[in-house]
Coordinates of C-alpha atoms and ligand atoms in Angstrom, one line a residue:
M1 CA 55.6 9.0 23.7
P2 CA 54.9 7.0 26.8
S3 CA 56.4 8.5 29.9
P4 CA 56.9 5.7 32.3
G5 CA 56.6 6.6 35.9
E6 CA 54.6 9.6 35.2
G7 CA 52.7 10.8 38.3
T8 CA 52.1 8.8 41.4
G9 CA 48.9 7.1 40.5
V10 CA 47.7 3.6 39.5
L11 CA 44.6 2.2 37.8
Y12 CA 43.3 -1.1 39.0
I13 CA 40.7 -2.6 36.7
V14 CA 38.8 -4.6 39.2
G15 CA 36.7 -7.7 38.5
S16 CA 33.8 -7.6 40.9
G17 CA 32.5 -11.0 40.1
P18 CA 28.9 -12.0 39.7
G19 CA 27.3 -9.4 42.0
N20 CA 28.0 -10.3 45.6
P21 CA 31.3 -9.3 47.5
D22 CA 31.4 -12.9 48.7
Q23 CA 32.6 -13.9 45.2
M24 CA 35.2 -11.2 45.0
T25 CA 38.8 -12.0 45.5
G26 CA 40.9 -10.6 48.3
Q27 CA 43.0 -8.7 45.8
A28 CA 39.9 -7.0 44.3
L29 CA 38.7 -5.9 47.7
R30 CA 42.1 -4.6 48.6
A31 CA 42.4 -2.6 45.4
I32 CA 39.1 -0.9 46.1
R33 CA 40.2 -0.2 49.7
D34 CA 43.5 1.4 48.6
S35 CA 41.8 3.6 45.9
E36 CA 41.0 7.2 46.3
Y37 CA 38.6 7.2 43.3
V38 CA 36.2 4.4 42.4
I39 CA 34.5 4.4 39.0
G40 CA 31.8 2.0 37.7
N41 CA 28.4 1.4 36.6
D42 CA 25.8 1.8 39.2
S43 CA 24.7 -1.8 39.2
Y44 CA 28.4 -2.9 39.8
L45 CA 28.8 -0.3 42.6
A46 CA 25.6 -1.0 44.5
P47 CA 26.6 -4.2 46.2
L48 CA 29.8 -2.5 47.2
T49 CA 28.3 0.4 49.1
H50 CA 29.9 -0.6 52.4
L51 CA 33.5 -0.4 50.8
L52 CA 32.9 3.1 49.3
S53 CA 32.5 5.4 52.3
G54 CA 35.2 8.1 52.0
K55 CA 35.9 7.5 48.5
K56 CA 35.3 9.7 45.5
V57 CA 32.8 7.7 43.5
I58 CA 32.1 8.4 40.0
R59 CA 29.0 6.5 38.8
S60 CA 28.6 6.1 35.1
S61 CA 26.1 4.6 32.8
M62 CA 26.0 1.9 30.2
G63 CA 27.2 2.9 26.7
K64 CA 29.6 5.4 28.2
E65 CA 32.4 3.1 28.5
V66 CA 34.9 5.0 26.3
E67 CA 34.4 8.3 28.3
R68 CA 34.8 6.3 31.5
A69 CA 38.0 4.7 30.4
K70 CA 39.4 8.1 29.4
E71 CA 38.5 9.6 32.7
A72 CA 40.0 6.6 34.7
V73 CA 43.3 6.7 32.7
S74 CA 43.5 10.6 33.2
L75 CA 42.8 10.5 37.0
A76 CA 45.3 7.5 37.5
R77 CA 48.0 9.8 36.5
D78 CA 48.1 11.2 40.1
H79 CA 45.6 9.2 42.1
P80 CA 44.9 5.6 42.9
V81 CA 41.9 4.6 40.9
A82 CA 39.7 1.5 40.9
M83 CA 37.6 1.0 37.8
V84 CA 35.1 -1.6 38.7
S85 CA 33.9 -4.1 36.0
G86 CA 31.4 -6.9 36.6
G87 CA 32.5 -10.5 36.6
D88 CA 36.0 -10.7 35.1
P89 CA 37.3 -7.3 33.6
G90 CA 39.0 -9.1 30.7
V91 CA 35.8 -11.1 29.6
Y92 CA 33.3 -8.6 27.7
G93 CA 34.5 -6.1 30.4
M94 CA 36.4 -2.9 30.7
A95 CA 40.1 -4.1 30.5
S96 CA 40.5 -3.9 26.8
I97 CA 39.1 -0.4 26.4
V98 CA 41.1 0.9 29.2
L99 CA 44.2 -0.6 27.7
E100 CA 43.3 0.6 24.2
V101 CA 42.7 4.2 25.5
A102 CA 46.0 4.1 27.5
Q103 CA 48.0 2.9 24.5
H104 CA 46.4 5.5 22.1
A105 CA 47.3 8.3 24.8
G106 CA 50.7 6.9 25.1
S107 CA 50.2 6.9 28.7
G108 CA 52.7 5.6 31.3
V109 CA 50.1 5.0 33.9
R110 CA 50.5 1.8 36.0
I111 CA 47.6 -0.4 35.2
E112 CA 46.8 -3.6 36.9
V113 CA 44.0 -6.0 35.8
I114 CA 42.6 -7.9 38.8
P115 CA 40.6 -11.0 37.7
G116 CA 37.2 -11.9 39.0
V117 CA 34.7 -14.8 38.8
T118 CA 33.2 -14.5 35.4
A119 CA 29.5 -15.3 34.6
A120 CA 30.4 -18.6 32.7
T121 CA 32.1 -20.2 35.8
A122 CA 29.6 -18.5 38.2
S123 CA 26.6 -20.0 36.3
A124 CA 28.4 -23.4 35.8
S125 CA 28.8 -23.9 39.5
R126 CA 25.1 -23.5 40.0
L127 CA 24.3 -25.9 37.3
G128 CA 26.8 -28.7 38.4
S129 CA 29.9 -29.2 36.3
P130 CA 29.0 -28.5 32.7
L131 CA 32.4 -26.8 31.7
S132 CA 34.8 -29.6 32.9
G133 CA 36.8 -29.8 29.8
D134 CA 37.1 -27.7 26.7
F135 CA 34.3 -25.1 26.1
A136 CA 33.5 -22.1 24.0
V137 CA 32.1 -18.8 25.1
I138 CA 30.2 -16.5 22.7
S139 CA 28.3 -13.2 23.3
L140 CA 25.0 -12.7 21.3
S141 CA 25.3 -8.9 21.7
D142 CA 25.7 -7.5 18.3
L143 CA 26.4 -3.9 19.5
L144 CA 30.1 -4.3 18.8
T145 CA 30.2 -7.5 16.6
P146 CA 28.0 -7.9 13.4
M147 CA 25.3 -10.6 13.7
E148 CA 26.7 -12.5 10.6
V149 CA 30.1 -12.8 12.5
I150 CA 28.2 -14.0 15.7
E151 CA 26.3 -16.7 13.7
E152 CA 29.4 -18.0 12.0
R153 CA 31.1 -18.3 15.3
L154 CA 28.0 -20.1 16.7
M155 CA 28.2 -22.6 13.9
H156 CA 31.8 -23.5 14.4
A157 CA 31.3 -23.6 18.2
F158 CA 28.3 -26.0 18.1
A159 CA 30.0 -28.1 15.3
M160 CA 32.8 -28.9 17.8
G161 CA 30.4 -30.8 20.0
I162 CA 31.8 -29.0 23.2
P163 CA 29.7 -27.0 25.7
V164 CA 28.9 -23.4 24.6
V165 CA 28.4 -20.6 27.1
L166 CA 26.3 -17.8 25.7
Y167 CA 26.6 -14.4 27.3
N168 CA 24.2 -11.5 26.6
P169 CA 21.6 -13.9 25.2
K170 CA 18.8 -11.3 24.9
S171 CA 17.9 -7.7 25.7
R172 CA 15.1 -5.5 24.5
G173 CA 17.4 -4.2 21.7
R174 CA 18.1 -7.7 20.4
P175 CA 15.0 -9.9 21.3
H176 CA 15.7 -12.4 18.5
N177 CA 19.3 -13.3 18.7
F178 CA 18.8 -16.0 21.2
A179 CA 16.1 -17.7 19.3
R180 CA 18.5 -17.5 16.2
A181 CA 21.3 -19.1 18.3
M182 CA 19.0 -22.0 19.4
E183 CA 18.1 -22.7 15.6
I184 CA 21.9 -22.9 14.9
A185 CA 22.4 -25.1 18.0
A186 CA 19.5 -27.5 16.9
R187 CA 21.4 -28.0 13.5
F188 CA 24.4 -29.5 15.3
C189 CA 23.2 -30.8 18.8
E190 CA 20.7 -33.6 19.6
P191 CA 17.5 -32.5 21.2
D192 CA 18.5 -34.2 24.4
T193 CA 21.5 -32.1 24.9
P194 CA 21.4 -30.5 28.3
L195 CA 20.7 -26.8 28.7
G196 CA 21.1 -24.6 31.7
L197 CA 19.8 -21.1 32.3
V198 CA 21.0 -19.2 35.2
R199 CA 19.7 -15.8 36.0
N200 CA 21.4 -13.4 38.5
A201 CA 24.0 -16.0 39.5
F202 CA 25.0 -15.2 43.2
R203 CA 22.7 -12.2 43.5
E204 CA 19.2 -11.2 44.4
G205 CA 16.5 -12.9 42.2
E206 CA 18.8 -15.8 41.3
T207 CA 17.0 -18.7 39.3
V208 CA 18.5 -21.9 37.8
E209 CA 16.8 -24.1 35.1
I210 CA 18.1 -27.3 33.6
I211 CA 16.2 -28.6 30.6
T212 CA 17.1 -30.0 27.1
L213 CA 17.7 -28.1 24.0
G214 CA 14.7 -29.7 22.6
E215 CA 12.6 -28.0 25.2
V216 CA 14.2 -24.6 25.0
A217 CA 11.1 -22.8 23.5
A218 CA 9.4 -23.1 27.0
L219 CA 12.2 -21.1 28.5
E220 CA 12.5 -18.5 25.8
D221 CA 10.5 -15.8 27.8
K222 CA 12.7 -16.2 30.9
V223 CA 15.9 -15.5 29.0
D224 CA 17.2 -11.9 29.4
M225 CA 20.3 -9.8 29.9
H226 CA 20.8 -10.9 33.4
S227 CA 21.0 -14.7 32.1
T228 CA 23.8 -16.9 31.0
V229 CA 22.9 -19.9 29.0
I230 CA 25.1 -23.0 28.8
V231 CA 24.3 -25.6 26.0
G232 CA 26.0 -28.9 26.9
G233 CA 28.4 -30.8 24.6
R234 CA 28.1 -34.2 23.1
E235 CA 29.2 -35.8 26.3
S236 CA 27.2 -33.6 28.7
R237 CA 24.4 -35.3 30.6
I238 CA 21.6 -34.4 33.2
W239 CA 21.7 -36.0 36.5
M240 CA 18.2 -36.3 38.0
V241 CA 19.2 -36.1 41.7
D242 CA 15.5 -36.1 42.7
E243 CA 12.2 -34.6 41.7
D244 CA 13.4 -31.0 42.1
V245 CA 17.1 -31.2 41.8
R246 CA 18.9 -31.6 38.5
R247 CA 22.7 -31.2 37.7
I248 CA 24.5 -31.0 34.4
I249 CA 27.7 -33.2 34.3
T250 CA 30.3 -33.1 31.5
P251 CA 32.7 -35.9 32.2
R252 CA 36.3 -35.0 32.2
G253 CA 37.0 -38.5 30.9
Y254 CA 38.0 -40.4 34.2
H255 CA 35.6 -43.1 33.1
R256 CA 37.8 -44.0 30.2
K257 CA 40.8 -44.6 32.7
Y258 CA 39.3 -45.7 35.9
V259 CA 36.4 -47.8 37.4
Y260 CA 34.3 -46.0 39.9
Ligands
SAH301 N1 32.6 -9.2 32.4 C1 31.4 -10.0 32.7 C2 30.4 -10.1 31.6 C3 29.8 -8.9 31.0 S1 28.6 -9.1 29.7 C4 31.8 -11.3 33.3 O1 32.9 -11.6 33.3 O2 30.8 -12.0 33.9 C5 27.1 -9.2 30.5 C6 26.5 -10.6 30.6 O3 27.2 -11.5 31.4 C7 25.1 -10.7 30.8 O4 24.2 -10.4 29.7 C8 25.0 -12.0 31.3 O5 24.8 -12.9 30.1 C9 26.3 -12.3 32.0 N2 26.3 -12.2 33.4 C10 26.9 -11.3 34.2 N3 26.6 -11.4 35.4 C11 25.8 -12.4 35.6 C12 25.2 -13.0 36.7 N4 25.3 -12.7 38.0 N5 24.3 -14.2 36.4 C13 24.1 -14.6 35.2 N6 24.7 -14.0 34.1 C14 25.6 -13.0 34.3

């Protein structure tokens, strides 16, 4: 049975944004400052080194999420704990597994989910404004979701004609999922549909490319696990600002109401 009020601890599940403290919220920074323990993957903790002095830091590795969640829930009975999760913790992040573990344990620990800037909106901002209206978000990682399910979701998403954001587009373990997704996109979208690729948004090594869906084969090698891909919708277009600068615009529909 849950035992509300048990211990004196608290567990903050902190969204650390795309990878630079500048993109973290004040609430996220405060939660880390107020915590005795900070738990997280090394790649999320590295940019926060200056916030970690005097803290008990528990660094964990990818693939150990369940153990990390259990440890955090257990420590948070008696201590303030910050579990750091990249981007937004509720978007392909640690929030759900921590809540599940706490529910299964019948834990009464106080848990606060602190939102962060997710890769979709961080990447969109680098591309212009591709996600101005309705859009869909799909992860191409088949570690926790079968590929058939992902393919079915891709079909439905591209059939809607709205922009589609692809997380986890490629990794060494799944080199073909991105090409498969692009085949599905090509069945529903015109070849001149804008496509944006953002690698390492707001962190070292950032690259931004804007091309069309018909040209995507040329980008295939640049897509990796640090990338987010946004395929535009039926109304999205590319603004060629000049020779070197492009922007993706998905109109919200003001042109249907106003003259400008
Ligand atoms: N919780 C995270 C997503 C974790 S899934 C969030 O809300 O952003 C990991 C995937 O997120 C990566 O494979 C990549 O597709 C995307 N991603 C995370 N950070 C990124 C960044 N700085 N630039 C581009 N893509 C990023």
